[in-house]
């Protein structure tokens, strides 16, 4: 048992106070790079201004013999990092790996003041977050950090999905959740061999017609990730934190990528990972509301006045609930516009 009064007390003497609200900063794309790769490090000054979040990846996709180089490379990037609109995140190695402790220890000591969010992979339950929470508080106190580091968990095991609500609610440090479809597929023993996206075999078909032609029966592909994503969105909403799609591995299929990202956006996600520069523009387009949608939302809010009662606009009924939806779209448009004058001009919204 723990008193709710203690929930926002720092977990180590001298650690900064936990935040009461997750700061909403644009994070339409979390752009992954491998900091062990010198060529990628050299591109950071060019790529950083084009993304909302730049993430130095230390986990999967970095080979075991490059783990130390990746950590050192990220520290080099972090030391040169000028905080601005773009956030700097990292994905550390998993809690059961031989690298996790060195990752957080070194990153907190060397660039703890530059990092915004630490992404923790393969989180299975609230106990994982409690461990990270206390460890980060101890490190923050030791290093003298003034800002608490936030934690983002990847949902990529069956047990993690079963515990998703308690993971989201485990600490005020929780910033958000990403779907990890590749590891999740393996852990669930799904019979796919992909990183995210749909599968042509996962479908429903119309009923047979007596003496009918089976080839004429229409089938529709279903979304393998709908259930998990929907659970994630509700769990994040309950905890006041942010849901993200995760990776789409088929770089050669921008349309499939855009469709998956858009499903996630419509369902409530705020962003997705970009694994290749070509996915940056896709995420930016998908996770920014369309100007026509923003104009419509503005019209509904204006015509609804104090937000009560009901009006008809172009044959569509508007009431308290549609006003609330429109306010969500407008708030997102305003938040994104604050860092993007081009978007602000497209929306025609005043920026503060
Ligand atoms: C991401 O980490 C995934 O496993 O899909
Ligand atoms: Mg994974």
mmCIF file of C-alpha atoms and ligand atoms in Angstrom:
data_model
loop_
_atom_site.group_PDB
_atom_site.id
_atom_site.type_symbol
_atom_site.label_atom_id
_atom_site.label_comp_id
_atom_site.label_asym_id
_atom_site.label_seq_id
_atom_site.Cartn_x
_atom_site.Cartn_y
_atom_site.Cartn_z
ATOM 1 C CA UNK A 1 0.000 0.000 0.000
ATOM 2 C CA UNK A 2 1.121 3.506 -0.680
ATOM 3 C CA UNK A 3 -0.623 6.710 0.271
ATOM 4 C CA UNK A 4 -1.665 8.795 -2.722
ATOM 5 C CA UNK A 5 -0.103 11.725 -0.851
ATOM 6 C CA UNK A 6 3.337 10.172 -1.388
ATOM 7 C CA UNK A 7 2.912 9.498 -5.045
ATOM 8 C CA UNK A 8 4.632 12.711 -6.068
ATOM 9 C CA UNK A 9 7.411 12.589 -3.486
ATOM 10 C CA UNK A 10 10.893 12.136 -5.017
ATOM 11 C CA UNK A 11 12.092 8.525 -4.609
ATOM 12 C CA UNK A 12 15.580 9.601 -3.480
ATOM 13 C CA UNK A 13 16.776 12.445 -1.294
ATOM 14 C CA UNK A 14 17.887 15.265 -3.561
ATOM 15 C CA UNK A 15 16.106 13.999 -6.678
ATOM 16 C CA UNK A 16 13.892 16.518 -8.513
ATOM 17 C CA UNK A 17 10.144 16.512 -7.868
ATOM 18 C CA UNK A 18 8.174 14.269 -10.246
ATOM 19 C CA UNK A 19 6.061 16.088 -12.835
ATOM 20 C CA UNK A 20 2.293 16.193 -12.346
ATOM 21 C CA UNK A 21 1.501 16.407 -16.060
ATOM 22 C CA UNK A 22 3.290 14.899 -19.030
ATOM 23 C CA UNK A 23 4.466 17.906 -21.040
ATOM 24 C CA UNK A 24 2.851 17.773 -24.476
ATOM 25 C CA UNK A 25 5.640 18.479 -26.932
ATOM 26 C CA UNK A 26 5.268 17.478 -30.581
ATOM 27 C CA UNK A 27 6.481 13.908 -31.028
ATOM 28 C CA UNK A 28 4.911 12.905 -34.324
ATOM 29 C CA UNK A 29 7.996 10.973 -35.290
ATOM 30 C CA UNK A 30 10.543 9.389 -32.969
ATOM 31 C CA UNK A 31 13.452 9.129 -35.378
ATOM 32 C CA UNK A 32 15.816 6.263 -34.592
ATOM 33 C CA UNK A 33 19.546 6.397 -35.289
ATOM 34 C CA UNK A 34 22.416 4.110 -34.405
ATOM 35 C CA UNK A 35 24.948 6.197 -32.467
ATOM 36 C CA UNK A 36 27.706 3.603 -32.985
ATOM 37 C CA UNK A 37 27.654 4.520 -36.680
ATOM 38 C CA UNK A 38 29.972 7.459 -37.315
ATOM 39 C CA UNK A 39 28.255 8.344 -40.578
ATOM 40 C CA UNK A 40 24.877 8.598 -38.812
ATOM 41 C CA UNK A 41 26.376 10.685 -36.015
ATOM 42 C CA UNK A 42 27.759 13.085 -38.598
ATOM 43 C CA UNK A 43 24.237 13.552 -40.019
ATOM 44 C CA UNK A 44 22.691 14.493 -36.650
ATOM 45 C CA UNK A 45 23.010 18.301 -37.100
ATOM 46 C CA UNK A 46 21.137 18.058 -40.418
ATOM 47 C CA UNK A 47 18.470 15.589 -39.371
ATOM 48 C CA UNK A 48 17.712 16.925 -35.870
ATOM 49 C CA UNK A 49 15.882 20.086 -37.018
ATOM 50 C CA UNK A 50 13.652 18.000 -39.326
ATOM 51 C CA UNK A 51 12.225 15.735 -36.595
ATOM 52 C CA UNK A 52 10.267 16.153 -33.367
ATOM 53 C CA UNK A 53 12.262 13.513 -31.493
ATOM 54 C CA UNK A 54 15.711 12.149 -32.242
ATOM 55 C CA UNK A 55 16.365 8.843 -30.483
ATOM 56 C CA UNK A 56 19.780 7.283 -30.009
ATOM 57 C CA UNK A 57 19.110 3.561 -30.123
ATOM 58 C CA UNK A 58 21.264 1.339 -27.920
ATOM 59 C CA UNK A 59 19.089 -1.808 -28.024
ATOM 60 C CA UNK A 60 18.055 -4.192 -30.810
ATOM 61 C CA UNK A 61 19.593 -3.464 -34.238
ATOM 62 C CA UNK A 62 22.850 -2.523 -32.474
ATOM 63 C CA UNK A 63 25.111 -5.580 -32.430
ATOM 64 C CA UNK A 64 26.538 -6.859 -29.138
ATOM 65 C CA UNK A 65 30.051 -5.788 -30.059
ATOM 66 C CA UNK A 66 28.869 -2.234 -30.864
ATOM 67 C CA UNK A 67 27.002 -1.623 -27.580
ATOM 68 C CA UNK A 68 29.850 0.328 -25.950
ATOM 69 C CA UNK A 69 30.444 2.338 -29.131
ATOM 70 C CA UNK A 70 26.719 3.179 -29.370
ATOM 71 C CA UNK A 71 26.637 4.407 -25.761
ATOM 72 C CA UNK A 72 29.795 6.488 -26.303
ATOM 73 C CA UNK A 73 28.456 7.810 -29.613
ATOM 74 C CA UNK A 74 25.219 8.941 -27.994
ATOM 75 C CA UNK A 75 27.160 10.677 -25.232
ATOM 76 C CA UNK A 76 29.153 12.523 -27.904
ATOM 77 C CA UNK A 77 25.904 13.594 -29.621
ATOM 78 C CA UNK A 78 24.325 14.583 -26.298
ATOM 79 C CA UNK A 79 27.255 16.746 -25.245
ATOM 80 C CA UNK A 80 26.981 18.738 -28.476
ATOM 81 C CA UNK A 81 23.152 18.875 -28.295
ATOM 82 C CA UNK A 82 21.539 22.327 -28.151
ATOM 83 C CA UNK A 83 18.128 21.914 -26.511
ATOM 84 C CA UNK A 84 15.372 23.430 -28.668
ATOM 85 C CA UNK A 85 12.167 22.208 -30.246
ATOM 86 C CA UNK A 86 13.617 18.770 -31.012
ATOM 87 C CA UNK A 87 13.775 16.367 -28.082
ATOM 88 C CA UNK A 88 16.629 13.941 -27.472
ATOM 89 C CA UNK A 89 15.555 10.462 -26.370
ATOM 90 C CA UNK A 90 17.319 7.149 -26.022
ATOM 91 C CA UNK A 91 16.257 3.513 -26.113
ATOM 92 C CA UNK A 92 18.393 1.669 -23.575
ATOM 93 C CA UNK A 93 18.945 -2.077 -23.466
ATOM 94 C CA UNK A 94 16.440 -4.283 -21.685
ATOM 95 C CA UNK A 95 16.448 -4.701 -17.906
ATOM 96 C CA UNK A 96 17.709 -8.287 -18.095
ATOM 97 C CA UNK A 97 20.591 -7.474 -20.454
ATOM 98 C CA UNK A 98 24.253 -7.059 -19.460
ATOM 99 C CA UNK A 99 24.158 -3.443 -20.749
ATOM 100 C CA UNK A 100 21.177 -1.742 -19.070
ATOM 101 C CA UNK A 101 22.941 -0.656 -15.895
ATOM 102 C CA UNK A 102 25.920 0.801 -17.736
ATOM 103 C CA UNK A 103 23.551 2.526 -20.174
ATOM 104 C CA UNK A 104 21.574 4.438 -17.557
ATOM 105 C CA UNK A 105 24.578 5.057 -15.326
ATOM 106 C CA UNK A 106 26.685 6.561 -18.123
ATOM 107 C CA UNK A 107 23.866 8.468 -19.811
ATOM 108 C CA UNK A 108 22.640 10.042 -16.566
ATOM 109 C CA UNK A 109 26.150 11.080 -15.566
ATOM 110 C CA UNK A 110 27.257 12.377 -18.950
ATOM 111 C CA UNK A 111 24.149 13.766 -20.644
ATOM 112 C CA UNK A 112 21.337 13.486 -18.062
ATOM 113 C CA UNK A 113 20.631 17.204 -18.472
ATOM 114 C CA UNK A 114 20.189 16.842 -22.250
ATOM 115 C CA UNK A 115 17.987 13.738 -22.387
ATOM 116 C CA UNK A 116 14.223 14.167 -22.268
ATOM 117 C CA UNK A 117 12.951 10.596 -22.252
ATOM 118 C CA UNK A 118 14.419 7.138 -21.690
ATOM 119 C CA UNK A 119 12.641 4.415 -23.647
ATOM 120 C CA UNK A 120 12.711 1.095 -21.813
ATOM 121 C CA UNK A 121 12.100 -1.981 -23.971
ATOM 122 C CA UNK A 122 10.318 -5.229 -23.072
ATOM 123 C CA UNK A 123 8.549 -3.862 -20.008
ATOM 124 C CA UNK A 124 6.519 -6.696 -18.486
ATOM 125 C CA UNK A 125 4.776 -5.149 -15.507
ATOM 126 C CA UNK A 126 4.722 -2.268 -13.003
ATOM 127 C CA UNK A 127 7.631 -3.812 -11.078
ATOM 128 C CA UNK A 128 9.928 -3.006 -14.012
ATOM 129 C CA UNK A 129 8.879 0.637 -13.934
ATOM 130 C CA UNK A 130 9.253 0.798 -10.127
ATOM 131 C CA UNK A 131 12.828 -0.440 -10.451
ATOM 132 C CA UNK A 132 13.701 2.102 -13.173
ATOM 133 C CA UNK A 133 11.894 4.840 -11.246
ATOM 134 C CA UNK A 134 13.958 4.401 -8.081
ATOM 135 C CA UNK A 135 17.212 3.919 -9.958
ATOM 136 C CA UNK A 136 16.692 7.111 -11.966
ATOM 137 C CA UNK A 137 15.832 9.038 -8.789
ATOM 138 C CA UNK A 138 19.081 7.854 -7.196
ATOM 139 C CA UNK A 139 21.067 8.812 -10.277
ATOM 140 C CA UNK A 140 19.351 12.183 -10.607
ATOM 141 C CA UNK A 141 20.219 12.939 -6.970
ATOM 142 C CA UNK A 142 23.792 11.798 -7.377
ATOM 143 C CA UNK A 143 24.382 13.771 -10.579
ATOM 144 C CA UNK A 144 22.391 16.793 -9.376
ATOM 145 C CA UNK A 145 19.855 16.834 -12.201
ATOM 146 C CA UNK A 146 17.174 19.481 -11.859
ATOM 147 C CA UNK A 147 14.616 17.946 -14.215
ATOM 148 C CA UNK A 148 13.199 14.432 -13.792
ATOM 149 C CA UNK A 149 13.927 12.063 -16.653
ATOM 150 C CA UNK A 150 10.760 10.660 -18.149
ATOM 151 C CA UNK A 151 10.215 7.003 -19.011
ATOM 152 C CA UNK A 152 8.599 5.569 -22.128
ATOM 153 C CA UNK A 153 7.856 1.836 -22.153
ATOM 154 C CA UNK A 154 7.672 -0.423 -25.197
ATOM 155 C CA UNK A 155 4.788 -2.867 -25.104
ATOM 156 C CA UNK A 156 6.275 -5.945 -26.693
ATOM 157 C CA UNK A 157 5.499 -8.992 -24.598
ATOM 158 C CA UNK A 158 2.225 -10.773 -23.910
ATOM 159 C CA UNK A 159 2.674 -10.171 -20.180
ATOM 160 C CA UNK A 160 3.291 -6.485 -20.847
ATOM 161 C CA UNK A 161 -0.004 -6.273 -22.734
ATOM 162 C CA UNK A 162 -1.822 -8.118 -19.924
ATOM 163 C CA UNK A 163 -0.390 -5.557 -17.450
ATOM 164 C CA UNK A 164 -0.683 -2.489 -19.648
ATOM 165 C CA UNK A 165 -2.848 -0.403 -17.315
ATOM 166 C CA UNK A 166 -0.640 -0.983 -14.281
ATOM 167 C CA UNK A 167 2.491 -0.188 -16.336
ATOM 168 C CA UNK A 168 1.023 3.156 -17.390
ATOM 169 C CA UNK A 169 -0.022 3.983 -13.828
ATOM 170 C CA UNK A 170 3.213 2.797 -12.160
ATOM 171 C CA UNK A 171 4.962 6.166 -11.860
ATOM 172 C CA UNK A 172 4.519 9.882 -12.505
ATOM 173 C CA UNK A 173 7.652 9.471 -14.632
ATOM 174 C CA UNK A 174 5.696 7.573 -17.293
ATOM 175 C CA UNK A 175 5.555 9.645 -20.495
ATOM 176 C CA UNK A 176 4.070 7.144 -22.913
ATOM 177 C CA UNK A 177 3.966 3.738 -24.548
ATOM 178 C CA UNK A 178 4.975 2.444 -27.957
ATOM 179 C CA UNK A 179 3.751 -0.711 -29.608
ATOM 180 C CA UNK A 180 6.666 -3.067 -30.331
ATOM 181 C CA UNK A 181 5.038 -5.300 -32.954
ATOM 182 C CA UNK A 182 8.132 -7.331 -33.858
ATOM 183 C CA UNK A 183 9.017 -8.549 -30.371
ATOM 184 C CA UNK A 184 5.366 -8.826 -29.436
ATOM 185 C CA UNK A 185 4.695 -11.090 -32.410
ATOM 186 C CA UNK A 186 7.561 -13.360 -31.375
ATOM 187 C CA UNK A 187 6.565 -13.418 -27.708
ATOM 188 C CA UNK A 188 2.942 -14.225 -28.569
ATOM 189 C CA UNK A 189 4.033 -16.907 -31.041
ATOM 190 C CA UNK A 190 2.237 -15.120 -33.854
ATOM 191 C CA UNK A 191 3.179 -16.651 -37.203
ATOM 192 C CA UNK A 192 4.418 -13.494 -38.876
ATOM 193 C CA UNK A 193 7.960 -12.535 -39.877
ATOM 194 C CA UNK A 194 7.545 -8.754 -40.171
ATOM 195 C CA UNK A 195 8.078 -5.515 -38.230
ATOM 196 C CA UNK A 196 4.559 -4.098 -37.863
ATOM 197 C CA UNK A 197 2.002 -3.706 -40.611
ATOM 198 C CA UNK A 198 -0.755 -6.036 -41.742
ATOM 199 C CA UNK A 199 -0.695 -9.530 -43.161
ATOM 200 C CA UNK A 200 -2.638 -10.675 -46.240
ATOM 201 C CA UNK A 201 -3.589 -13.933 -44.516
ATOM 202 C CA UNK A 202 -5.389 -12.207 -41.622
ATOM 203 C CA UNK A 203 -8.802 -11.633 -43.177
ATOM 204 C CA UNK A 204 -12.528 -12.272 -43.061
ATOM 205 C CA UNK A 205 -14.548 -13.453 -46.053
ATOM 206 C CA UNK A 206 -18.181 -13.166 -47.069
ATOM 207 C CA UNK A 207 -20.387 -16.269 -46.640
ATOM 208 C CA UNK A 208 -20.552 -18.997 -49.296
ATOM 209 C CA UNK A 209 -23.528 -18.815 -51.625
ATOM 210 C CA UNK A 210 -25.134 -22.199 -52.541
ATOM 211 C CA UNK A 211 -23.695 -23.240 -55.928
ATOM 212 C CA UNK A 212 -21.851 -19.926 -55.963
ATOM 213 C CA UNK A 213 -18.364 -19.196 -57.125
ATOM 214 C CA UNK A 214 -15.959 -19.205 -54.160
ATOM 215 C CA UNK A 215 -13.616 -16.926 -56.079
ATOM 216 C CA UNK A 216 -16.318 -14.260 -56.126
ATOM 217 C CA UNK A 217 -16.478 -14.139 -52.318
ATOM 218 C CA UNK A 218 -15.062 -10.849 -51.140
ATOM 219 C CA UNK A 219 -12.487 -10.853 -48.374
ATOM 220 C CA UNK A 220 -11.203 -8.008 -46.274
ATOM 221 C CA UNK A 221 -7.817 -7.847 -44.639
ATOM 222 C CA UNK A 222 -8.029 -7.121 -40.899
ATOM 223 C CA UNK A 223 -5.603 -5.165 -38.734
ATOM 224 C CA UNK A 224 -3.443 -7.504 -36.647
ATOM 225 C CA UNK A 225 -2.620 -4.684 -34.219
ATOM 226 C CA UNK A 226 -6.027 -3.187 -33.615
ATOM 227 C CA UNK A 227 -6.675 -4.958 -30.305
ATOM 228 C CA UNK A 228 -3.301 -4.107 -28.799
ATOM 229 C CA UNK A 229 -3.303 -0.533 -30.012
ATOM 230 C CA UNK A 230 -6.816 0.061 -28.701
ATOM 231 C CA UNK A 231 -5.842 -1.307 -25.270
ATOM 232 C CA UNK A 232 -2.759 0.877 -25.284
ATOM 233 C CA UNK A 233 -4.721 3.999 -26.146
ATOM 234 C CA UNK A 234 -7.219 3.405 -23.321
ATOM 235 C CA UNK A 235 -4.487 2.591 -20.803
ATOM 236 C CA UNK A 236 -2.552 5.729 -21.762
ATOM 237 C CA UNK A 237 -5.693 7.869 -21.639
ATOM 238 C CA UNK A 238 -6.459 6.542 -18.152
ATOM 239 C CA UNK A 239 -2.989 7.496 -16.938
ATOM 240 C CA UNK A 240 -2.726 10.808 -18.811
ATOM 241 C CA UNK A 241 0.243 9.642 -20.882
ATOM 242 C CA UNK A 242 0.848 9.365 -24.641
ATOM 243 C CA UNK A 243 0.443 6.355 -27.002
ATOM 244 C CA UNK A 244 2.595 5.759 -30.135
ATOM 245 C CA UNK A 245 2.434 3.215 -32.948
ATOM 246 C CA UNK A 246 6.070 2.041 -33.032
ATOM 247 C CA UNK A 247 8.046 0.755 -36.035
ATOM 248 C CA UNK A 248 6.942 -0.120 -39.564
ATOM 249 C CA UNK A 249 9.772 -2.158 -41.028
ATOM 250 C CA UNK A 250 8.954 -2.295 -44.733
ATOM 251 C CA UNK A 251 10.719 0.884 -45.787
ATOM 252 C CA UNK A 252 9.910 0.121 -49.438
ATOM 253 C CA UNK A 253 6.152 0.325 -48.729
ATOM 254 C CA UNK A 254 5.361 3.967 -47.899
ATOM 255 C CA UNK A 255 1.634 3.491 -48.554
ATOM 256 C CA UNK A 256 1.323 0.554 -46.132
ATOM 257 C CA UNK A 257 3.289 2.586 -43.610
ATOM 258 C CA UNK A 258 1.037 5.605 -44.023
ATOM 259 C CA UNK A 259 -2.095 3.459 -43.586
ATOM 260 C CA UNK A 260 -0.812 1.884 -40.349
ATOM 261 C CA UNK A 261 0.245 5.265 -38.987
ATOM 262 C CA UNK A 262 -3.129 6.783 -39.905
ATOM 263 C CA UNK A 263 -5.073 4.000 -38.182
ATOM 264 C CA UNK A 264 -3.027 4.708 -35.069
ATOM 265 C CA UNK A 265 -3.565 8.470 -35.385
ATOM 266 C CA UNK A 266 -7.332 8.088 -35.757
ATOM 267 C CA UNK A 267 -7.429 5.746 -32.784
ATOM 268 C CA UNK A 268 -5.658 8.296 -30.532
ATOM 269 C CA UNK A 269 -1.894 7.888 -30.975
ATOM 270 C CA UNK A 270 0.273 11.002 -31.170
ATOM 271 C CA UNK A 271 3.179 9.615 -33.209
ATOM 272 C CA UNK A 272 5.160 6.661 -34.530
ATOM 273 C CA UNK A 273 8.793 5.677 -34.996
ATOM 274 C CA UNK A 274 10.673 6.570 -38.147
ATOM 275 C CA UNK A 275 13.341 4.026 -38.994
ATOM 276 C CA UNK A 276 14.415 5.680 -42.245
ATOM 277 C CA UNK A 277 14.445 9.346 -43.329
ATOM 278 C CA UNK A 278 11.677 8.581 -45.851
ATOM 279 C CA UNK A 279 9.283 7.826 -42.975
ATOM 280 C CA UNK A 280 9.767 11.257 -41.375
ATOM 281 C CA UNK A 281 7.528 13.039 -43.881
ATOM 282 C CA UNK A 282 4.929 10.263 -43.638
ATOM 283 C CA UNK A 283 4.668 10.602 -39.864
ATOM 284 C CA UNK A 284 4.630 14.384 -40.055
ATOM 285 C CA UNK A 285 1.775 14.334 -42.552
ATOM 286 C CA UNK A 286 -0.265 11.699 -40.744
ATOM 287 C CA UNK A 287 0.073 12.941 -37.175
ATOM 288 C CA UNK A 288 -0.695 16.598 -38.023
ATOM 289 C CA UNK A 289 -4.421 17.183 -38.472
ATOM 290 C CA UNK A 290 -5.394 18.178 -41.999
ATOM 291 C CA UNK A 291 -6.075 21.902 -42.466
ATOM 292 C CA UNK A 292 -9.641 21.140 -43.664
ATOM 293 C CA UNK A 293 -10.289 19.140 -40.464
ATOM 294 C CA UNK A 294 -8.957 22.003 -38.344
ATOM 295 C CA UNK A 295 -11.138 24.515 -40.226
ATOM 296 C CA UNK A 296 -14.174 22.276 -39.679
ATOM 297 C CA UNK A 297 -13.368 21.901 -35.983
ATOM 298 C CA UNK A 298 -13.059 25.672 -35.673
ATOM 299 C CA UNK A 299 -16.420 26.132 -37.383
ATOM 300 C CA UNK A 300 -18.176 23.663 -35.076
ATOM 301 C CA UNK A 301 -16.688 25.257 -31.961
ATOM 302 C CA UNK A 302 -17.650 28.745 -33.155
ATOM 303 C CA UNK A 303 -21.215 27.792 -34.114
ATOM 304 C CA UNK A 304 -21.765 25.864 -30.880
ATOM 305 C CA UNK A 305 -21.091 28.992 -28.802
ATOM 306 C CA UNK A 306 -21.001 27.967 -25.149
ATOM 307 C CA UNK A 307 -20.798 24.297 -26.205
ATOM 308 C CA UNK A 308 -24.245 23.261 -24.941
ATOM 309 C CA UNK A 309 -27.356 22.367 -26.918
ATOM 310 C CA UNK A 310 -27.285 21.145 -30.503
ATOM 311 C CA UNK A 311 -26.985 22.683 -33.961
ATOM 312 C CA UNK A 312 -27.037 21.304 -37.503
ATOM 313 C CA UNK A 313 -24.065 22.173 -39.718
ATOM 314 C CA UNK A 314 -24.188 20.969 -43.334
ATOM 315 C CA UNK A 315 -26.735 18.327 -42.325
ATOM 316 C CA UNK A 316 -24.601 16.974 -39.471
ATOM 317 C CA UNK A 317 -25.779 17.066 -35.882
ATOM 318 C CA UNK A 318 -23.408 18.792 -33.468
ATOM 319 C CA UNK A 319 -23.615 18.706 -29.704
ATOM 320 C CA UNK A 320 -21.504 18.695 -26.569
ATOM 321 C CA UNK A 321 -19.676 15.526 -27.646
ATOM 322 C CA UNK A 322 -18.737 16.721 -31.140
ATOM 323 C CA UNK A 323 -17.510 20.019 -29.653
ATOM 324 C CA UNK A 324 -15.236 18.025 -27.354
ATOM 325 C CA UNK A 325 -13.839 16.080 -30.321
ATOM 326 C CA UNK A 326 -13.310 19.307 -32.236
ATOM 327 C CA UNK A 327 -11.475 20.816 -29.264
ATOM 328 C CA UNK A 328 -9.086 17.852 -29.282
ATOM 329 C CA UNK A 329 -8.265 18.511 -32.947
ATOM 330 C CA UNK A 330 -7.883 22.267 -32.363
ATOM 331 C CA UNK A 331 -5.664 21.783 -29.327
ATOM 332 C CA UNK A 332 -3.400 19.447 -31.283
ATOM 333 C CA UNK A 333 -3.266 21.944 -34.162
ATOM 334 C CA UNK A 334 -2.301 24.718 -31.737
ATOM 335 C CA UNK A 335 0.325 22.601 -29.969
ATOM 336 C CA UNK A 336 1.933 21.617 -33.273
ATOM 337 C CA UNK A 337 1.702 25.138 -34.701
ATOM 338 C CA UNK A 338 3.634 26.586 -31.788
ATOM 339 C CA UNK A 339 6.788 24.926 -33.131
ATOM 340 C CA UNK A 340 5.967 25.037 -36.844
ATOM 341 C CA UNK A 341 5.144 28.363 -38.541
ATOM 342 C CA UNK A 342 4.330 26.590 -41.833
ATOM 343 C CA UNK A 343 1.659 24.514 -40.119
ATOM 344 C CA UNK A 344 0.407 27.576 -38.243
ATOM 345 C CA UNK A 345 -0.042 29.361 -41.586
ATOM 346 C CA UNK A 346 -1.839 26.335 -43.104
ATOM 347 C CA UNK A 347 -4.230 26.224 -40.141
ATOM 348 C CA UNK A 348 -4.640 29.995 -39.997
ATOM 349 C CA UNK A 349 -4.432 29.805 -36.197
ATOM 350 C CA UNK A 350 -2.923 32.479 -34.030
ATOM 351 C CA UNK A 351 0.215 31.216 -32.289
ATOM 352 C CA UNK A 352 0.974 32.470 -28.819
HETATM 353 C C1 LIG B 1 10.287 -2.899 -31.489
HETATM 354 O O1 LIG B 1 11.141 -2.837 -30.659
HETATM 355 C C2 LIG B 1 9.642 -4.096 -31.860
HETATM 356 O O2 LIG B 1 10.011 -5.139 -31.298
HETATM 357 O O3 LIG B 1 8.749 -4.047 -32.729
HETATM 358 MG MG1 LIG B 2 11.580 -4.757 -29.836
#
